[in-house]
């Protein structure tokens, strides 16, 4: 198939592109490199099946070739990135998603939206299942990202119901692995790079907030499975293994053998207190289960970070 990946030069997008090329597909990456980089695709550059288009998807784009699948991942994703780029973030979720849905409709292509666990906000239900509507502050510091993704989901559903576009929605929970920008502020690259540099680990709040970390290869396997099954309702993808941020910091210190200490700072406004995916739907629909343990995934990420720190 010929497959479009928006945001294909980003962290998850570059791993997805690699997997799709390995499966023998042709991949058209559309990216404006606002938070991604050509470097993430450098090792694939010799593939004649990879075509990279530099383009801001908030502006319309028309591709002459027949497209069969669209994975729509383009969006700033780390809290530091989207708070620096609030308008670009809202525009890519709204105008960018609109343009890609237009492409899906014109091309009769199937489109998958990479949504997020942030649609649940600071959740009052735990673990989070897809039926939960969420607890989002639209005017808080995370509003630009959360509402952009919530709008994108609503737009996808409108194109599905009004134009019969073949759509999929996944809600991705915290995912990590090689090629995350070490300075993107997200907790995995932040703690790993601090530990490798011998700096103290910047734990926000008292570290009792929880997250559940999924290794990128597990996520990408799930994404492709969701695309190739028939259910059009949102599906959570993430690893249910929940851990406090304090415990996570201690794991990083043990794994790196660093003598760094934990340094506690203020908890950012609206930081979700608990997050854990309920993946019953993914288990039932695509027989998907994360396979990479936190320890194994962190070791792989560390190997990469050591070379890139
Ligand atoms: P990333 O920042 O590494 O990748 C995003 C990519 O989108 C970058 O290459 C960036 O340049 C590109 N992009 C942004 N705006 C664009 C625009 N207007 N036009 C073209 N390209 C544009 O982030 P990531 O972690 O790889 O996230 C990928 C997707 O997955 C995002 O949609 C994000 O919301 C979603 N997601 C990620 C996580 C996670 O834990 N990594 C969790 C939930 C959801
Ligand atoms: N966090 C932290 N120190 C950091 C970066 C993040 O303690 O240097 C915390 C943050 O407050 C949140 C969790 O780690 O509770 C995950 O943050 P991240 O930015 O990775 O993503 P989020 O899940 O909040 O979108």
Coordinates of C-alpha atoms and ligand atoms in Angstrom, one line a residue:
X1 CA 0.0 0.0 0.0
X2 CA 1.0 3.7 -0.3
X3 CA 0.6 5.1 3.2
X4 CA 0.8 8.7 4.5
X5 CA 2.3 9.3 7.9
X6 CA 1.9 12.9 9.1
X7 CA 4.5 13.7 11.8
X8 CA 6.6 10.9 10.4
X9 CA 9.8 12.7 11.3
X10 CA 8.9 12.7 15.0
X11 CA 9.6 10.2 17.7
X12 CA 6.6 7.8 17.2
X13 CA 6.2 8.6 13.5
X14 CA 9.7 7.6 12.7
X15 CA 9.3 4.2 14.3
X16 CA 6.0 3.7 12.6
X17 CA 7.5 4.6 9.2
X18 CA 10.3 2.1 9.8
X19 CA 7.8 -0.7 10.6
X20 CA 5.6 0.1 7.5
X21 CA 8.7 0.2 5.2
X22 CA 9.8 -3.2 6.7
X23 CA 6.3 -4.6 5.8
X24 CA 7.0 -3.6 2.2
X25 CA 4.7 -0.5 2.0
X26 CA 5.5 2.8 0.3
X27 CA 5.5 5.6 2.9
X28 CA 4.9 9.3 2.3
X29 CA 6.0 11.3 5.4
X30 CA 4.5 14.7 5.7
X31 CA 6.2 16.9 8.3
X32 CA 7.2 20.5 8.9
X33 CA 10.0 19.5 11.4
X34 CA 8.6 21.8 14.1
X35 CA 9.3 19.3 16.8
X36 CA 10.7 16.4 14.6
X37 CA 13.8 16.1 12.6
X38 CA 15.1 14.6 9.3
X39 CA 17.7 12.9 11.4
X40 CA 15.0 10.5 12.8
X41 CA 14.6 9.1 9.2
X42 CA 18.2 9.3 8.1
X43 CA 18.8 5.5 8.5
X44 CA 15.9 4.9 6.1
X45 CA 16.9 7.6 3.6
X46 CA 18.3 5.0 1.1
X47 CA 14.9 3.3 0.8
X48 CA 13.2 4.0 -2.5
X49 CA 9.9 3.4 -0.8
X50 CA 10.2 6.4 1.5
X51 CA 9.2 9.9 0.3
X52 CA 9.5 12.9 2.6
X53 CA 7.4 16.0 2.0
X54 CA 8.2 19.1 4.0
X55 CA 4.9 20.7 4.6
X56 CA 2.8 22.3 7.3
X57 CA -0.4 20.3 7.3
X58 CA -2.4 23.3 8.6
X59 CA -2.2 24.3 4.9
X60 CA -4.0 22.1 2.3
X61 CA -2.0 19.4 0.6
X62 CA -2.9 17.4 -2.5
X63 CA -1.0 14.2 -3.4
X64 CA -1.2 13.0 -7.0
X65 CA -0.5 9.3 -6.2
X66 CA -3.2 7.0 -4.9
X67 CA -3.1 6.8 -1.1
X68 CA -4.7 3.9 0.8
X69 CA -3.9 4.6 4.5
X70 CA -3.2 7.8 6.4
X71 CA -1.7 7.7 9.9
X72 CA -2.2 11.2 11.3
X73 CA 0.3 11.9 14.0
X74 CA 1.4 15.5 13.4
X75 CA 1.2 17.6 16.5
X76 CA 3.6 18.9 19.2
X77 CA 3.2 16.3 22.0
X78 CA 5.4 17.2 25.0
X79 CA 3.9 19.6 27.5
X80 CA 6.9 21.9 27.1
X81 CA 6.5 21.9 23.3
X82 CA 2.8 22.5 23.2
X83 CA 2.9 25.2 25.8
X84 CA 5.6 27.0 23.7
X85 CA 3.5 26.4 20.6
X86 CA -0.2 26.7 21.7
X87 CA -1.6 28.2 18.5
X88 CA 0.3 25.8 16.2
X89 CA -1.0 22.9 18.5
X90 CA -4.6 24.0 18.2
X91 CA -4.2 24.6 14.5
X92 CA -2.7 21.2 13.7
X93 CA -5.5 19.4 15.6
X94 CA -8.2 21.5 13.9
X95 CA -7.0 22.7 10.5
X96 CA -4.4 19.9 10.0
X97 CA -6.9 17.2 10.9
X98 CA -9.5 18.8 8.6
X99 CA -7.0 18.8 5.7
X100 CA -6.1 15.2 6.2
X101 CA -9.7 14.1 6.5
X102 CA -10.3 16.0 3.2
X103 CA -7.4 13.9 1.7
X104 CA -8.9 10.7 3.1
X105 CA -12.3 11.6 1.6
X106 CA -10.9 12.5 -1.8
X107 CA -8.6 9.5 -1.9
X108 CA -11.1 7.0 -0.4
X109 CA -8.3 6.2 2.1
X110 CA -8.6 4.9 5.6
X111 CA -7.4 7.4 8.2
X112 CA -6.2 6.8 11.8
X113 CA -6.0 9.7 14.3
X114 CA -3.3 9.6 16.9
X115 CA -5.2 11.0 19.9
X116 CA -4.1 10.9 23.5
X117 CA -4.9 9.9 27.1
X118 CA -4.9 13.7 27.6
X119 CA -8.5 13.7 26.4
X120 CA -9.3 12.3 29.8
X121 CA -7.6 15.3 31.5
X122 CA -6.9 14.9 35.2
X123 CA -9.1 11.8 35.4
X124 CA -11.7 11.1 38.1
X125 CA -12.0 7.5 36.9
X126 CA -9.2 5.0 37.2
X127 CA -8.0 3.2 35.2
X128 CA -9.3 5.2 32.2
X129 CA -11.6 3.4 29.7
X130 CA -12.8 4.7 26.4
X131 CA -16.3 5.4 27.7
X132 CA -15.0 8.0 30.1
X133 CA -15.6 11.6 28.9
X134 CA -12.7 13.1 30.8
X135 CA -12.0 16.0 33.1
X136 CA -10.3 18.7 31.1
X137 CA -9.6 22.4 31.9
X138 CA -10.1 24.1 28.5
X139 CA -8.4 27.3 29.8
X140 CA -5.5 25.8 31.7
X141 CA -1.9 25.3 30.4
X142 CA -2.8 21.9 28.9
X143 CA -6.0 23.2 27.2
X144 CA -4.4 23.9 23.9
X145 CA -3.3 20.3 23.5
X146 CA -6.2 18.5 25.2
X147 CA -8.9 20.5 23.3
X148 CA -7.0 20.3 20.0
X149 CA -7.1 16.5 20.3
X150 CA -10.7 16.4 21.5
X151 CA -11.8 18.6 18.6
X152 CA -9.8 16.4 16.2
X153 CA -11.7 13.3 17.5
X154 CA -15.0 15.1 17.0
X155 CA -14.0 16.1 13.5
X156 CA -13.0 12.5 12.7
X157 CA -16.4 11.3 13.9
X158 CA -18.2 13.9 11.9
X159 CA -16.4 12.9 8.7
X160 CA -17.1 9.3 9.5
X161 CA -20.8 9.9 10.0
X162 CA -21.4 12.6 7.4
X163 CA -19.0 11.6 4.6
X164 CA -18.6 7.9 5.3
X165 CA -14.9 8.3 5.7
X166 CA -13.3 5.1 7.0
X167 CA -11.7 6.2 10.3
X168 CA -9.8 4.9 13.3
X169 CA -9.0 6.7 16.6
X170 CA -6.4 5.6 19.0
X171 CA -5.7 7.2 22.4
X172 CA -2.0 6.8 23.1
X173 CA -0.8 6.7 26.8
X174 CA 2.7 7.8 27.7
X175 CA 5.1 6.2 25.2
X176 CA 8.9 6.3 25.3
X177 CA 11.9 5.0 23.5
X178 CA 14.9 5.9 21.4
X179 CA 14.6 9.1 19.3
X180 CA 12.6 11.1 21.9
X181 CA 14.3 14.5 22.0
X182 CA 16.4 14.4 25.1
X183 CA 15.4 18.0 25.9
X184 CA 11.7 17.8 25.1
X185 CA 10.9 18.0 28.8
X186 CA 9.0 14.7 29.0
X187 CA 9.8 12.8 32.1
X188 CA 11.6 9.8 30.5
X189 CA 14.1 11.8 28.4
X190 CA 14.4 14.4 31.2
X191 CA 15.3 11.9 33.9
X192 CA 17.6 9.8 31.7
X193 CA 19.6 12.7 30.5
X194 CA 19.9 14.2 33.9
X195 CA 21.1 10.9 35.3
X196 CA 23.6 10.4 32.5
X197 CA 25.0 13.9 33.1
X198 CA 25.2 13.3 36.9
X199 CA 22.6 16.0 37.6
X200 CA 19.8 15.7 40.2
X201 CA 16.5 14.4 38.9
X202 CA 13.8 17.1 38.7
X203 CA 10.8 15.5 40.3
X204 CA 7.7 17.7 40.1
X205 CA 5.5 17.8 43.2
X206 CA 6.2 15.0 45.7
X207 CA 6.3 12.5 42.9
X208 CA 3.2 10.6 44.0
X209 CA 1.5 11.2 40.7
X210 CA 1.4 8.1 38.5
X211 CA 2.0 7.3 34.8
X212 CA 2.1 4.0 32.9
X213 CA 4.9 3.8 30.3
X214 CA 4.6 1.9 27.0
X215 CA 7.7 1.1 24.9
X216 CA 7.4 2.4 21.4
X217 CA 7.7 -0.9 19.5
X218 CA 4.6 -2.2 21.5
X219 CA 2.7 0.9 20.6
X220 CA 3.6 0.8 16.9
X221 CA 2.5 -2.9 16.7
X222 CA -0.8 -1.9 18.2
X223 CA -1.3 1.1 15.9
X224 CA -0.9 -1.0 12.8
X225 CA -3.3 -3.6 14.2
X226 CA -5.9 -1.0 15.0
X227 CA -5.6 0.4 11.5
X228 CA -6.2 -3.0 10.0
X229 CA -9.3 -4.0 12.1
X230 CA -12.8 -2.7 11.5
X231 CA -13.9 -1.0 14.7
X232 CA -14.1 2.8 14.3
X233 CA -14.6 3.8 18.0
X234 CA -11.6 5.1 20.1
X235 CA -9.2 2.4 21.3
X236 CA -6.7 3.0 24.2
X237 CA -3.1 1.9 23.5
X238 CA -0.7 1.9 26.4
X239 CA 1.0 -0.3 29.0
X240 CA -1.1 -0.7 32.1
X241 CA 2.0 -1.1 34.4
X242 CA 1.4 2.0 36.6
X243 CA 4.3 3.6 38.6
X244 CA 4.7 6.8 40.7
X245 CA 7.0 9.4 39.3
X246 CA 9.1 9.1 42.4
X247 CA 9.5 5.4 42.0
X248 CA 10.3 5.9 38.3
X249 CA 13.1 8.4 39.2
X250 CA 14.5 5.8 41.6
X251 CA 14.4 3.2 38.9
X252 CA 16.4 5.5 36.5
X253 CA 19.0 6.1 39.2
X254 CA 19.4 2.3 39.8
X255 CA 19.6 1.5 36.1
X256 CA 22.1 4.2 35.3
X257 CA 24.2 3.6 38.4
X258 CA 24.1 7.4 38.9
X259 CA 24.8 9.0 42.2
X260 CA 22.2 11.7 41.4
X261 CA 19.6 12.6 44.0
X262 CA 15.9 13.5 43.6
X263 CA 15.2 17.2 43.6
X264 CA 11.6 18.2 44.3
X265 CA 10.1 21.2 42.6
X266 CA 6.6 22.6 42.2
X267 CA 3.9 20.4 40.5
X268 CA 2.7 22.1 37.2
X269 CA -0.9 23.3 37.2
X270 CA -3.4 20.6 36.1
X271 CA -0.8 17.8 36.0
X272 CA -2.9 14.6 36.0
X273 CA -2.6 12.8 39.4
X274 CA -3.1 9.3 38.1
X275 CA -3.0 7.8 34.7
X276 CA -3.4 4.1 33.6
X277 CA -5.0 2.8 30.5
X278 CA -7.8 0.2 30.6
X279 CA -6.8 -1.8 27.5
X280 CA -9.7 -4.3 27.6
X281 CA -10.9 -3.1 24.2
X282 CA -7.5 -3.4 22.5
X283 CA -7.2 -6.9 24.1
X284 CA -10.5 -8.0 22.7
X285 CA -10.5 -6.3 19.3
X286 CA -6.9 -6.8 18.2
X287 CA -5.5 -9.3 20.8
X288 CA -2.9 -6.8 21.7
X289 CA -0.8 -6.7 24.8
X290 CA 2.4 -4.8 25.5
X291 CA 5.4 -7.2 25.6
X292 CA 8.3 -5.0 26.6
X293 CA 8.8 -4.5 30.3
X294 CA 9.8 -1.1 31.7
X295 CA 13.2 -2.4 32.6
X296 CA 13.9 -3.8 29.1
X297 CA 12.5 -0.7 27.4
X298 CA 14.5 1.7 29.6
X299 CA 17.7 -0.3 28.9
X300 CA 17.2 0.1 25.1
X301 CA 16.4 3.8 25.6
X302 CA 19.5 4.3 27.8
X303 CA 21.7 2.7 25.2
X304 CA 20.5 5.2 22.6
X305 CA 20.6 8.1 25.0
X306 CA 24.2 7.4 26.0
X307 CA 25.3 8.1 22.4
X308 CA 23.0 11.1 22.0
X309 CA 23.2 12.9 25.3
Ligands
LIG1 P1 6.9 14.4 18.2 O1 6.9 15.8 18.6 O2 8.2 13.7 18.3 O3 6.3 14.2 16.8 C1 5.4 15.1 16.2 C2 5.7 15.3 14.8 O4 4.7 16.1 14.1 C3 7.0 16.1 14.6 O5 7.8 15.5 13.6 C4 6.6 17.5 14.1 O6 7.5 18.1 13.4 C5 5.3 17.1 13.3 N1 4.4 18.2 13.2 C6 3.8 19.0 14.2 N2 3.0 20.0 13.6 C7 3.0 19.8 12.3 C8 2.4 20.4 11.2 N3 1.6 21.5 11.4 N4 2.6 20.0 10.0 C9 3.4 18.9 9.7 N5 4.1 18.3 10.7 C10 3.9 18.7 12.0 O7 5.9 13.7 19.2 P2 5.5 12.1 19.4 O8 5.7 11.8 20.8 O9 6.1 11.3 18.3 O10 3.9 12.2 19.1 C11 3.3 11.8 17.9 C12 1.8 11.8 18.0 O11 1.4 10.9 19.0 C13 1.2 13.2 18.4 O12 0.1 13.4 17.7 C14 1.0 13.0 19.9 O13 -0.1 13.9 20.3 C15 0.6 11.6 20.0 N6 0.8 11.1 21.3 C16 2.1 10.8 21.8 C17 2.2 10.3 23.1 C18 3.6 10.0 23.6 O14 3.7 9.6 24.8 N7 4.7 10.1 22.9 C19 1.2 10.2 23.9 C20 -0.1 10.5 23.4 C21 -0.3 10.9 22.1
LIG2 N1 7.7 15.2 35.5 C1 8.7 15.4 36.5 N2 9.9 15.9 36.1 C2 10.2 16.3 34.8 C3 9.3 16.1 33.8 C4 8.0 15.6 34.2 O1 8.4 15.0 37.6 O2 11.4 16.7 34.6 C5 6.4 14.6 35.8 C6 5.2 15.5 35.3 O3 4.9 16.4 36.3 C7 4.2 14.4 35.2 C8 4.9 13.2 34.7 O4 6.3 13.4 35.1 O5 3.5 14.2 36.4 C9 4.9 12.9 33.2 O6 5.2 14.1 32.6 P1 5.4 14.2 31.0 O7 5.8 15.6 30.7 O8 6.4 13.1 30.6 O9 4.0 13.8 30.3 P2 2.5 14.0 30.8 O10 2.1 12.6 31.1 O11 2.4 14.9 32.0 O12 1.9 14.5 29.6

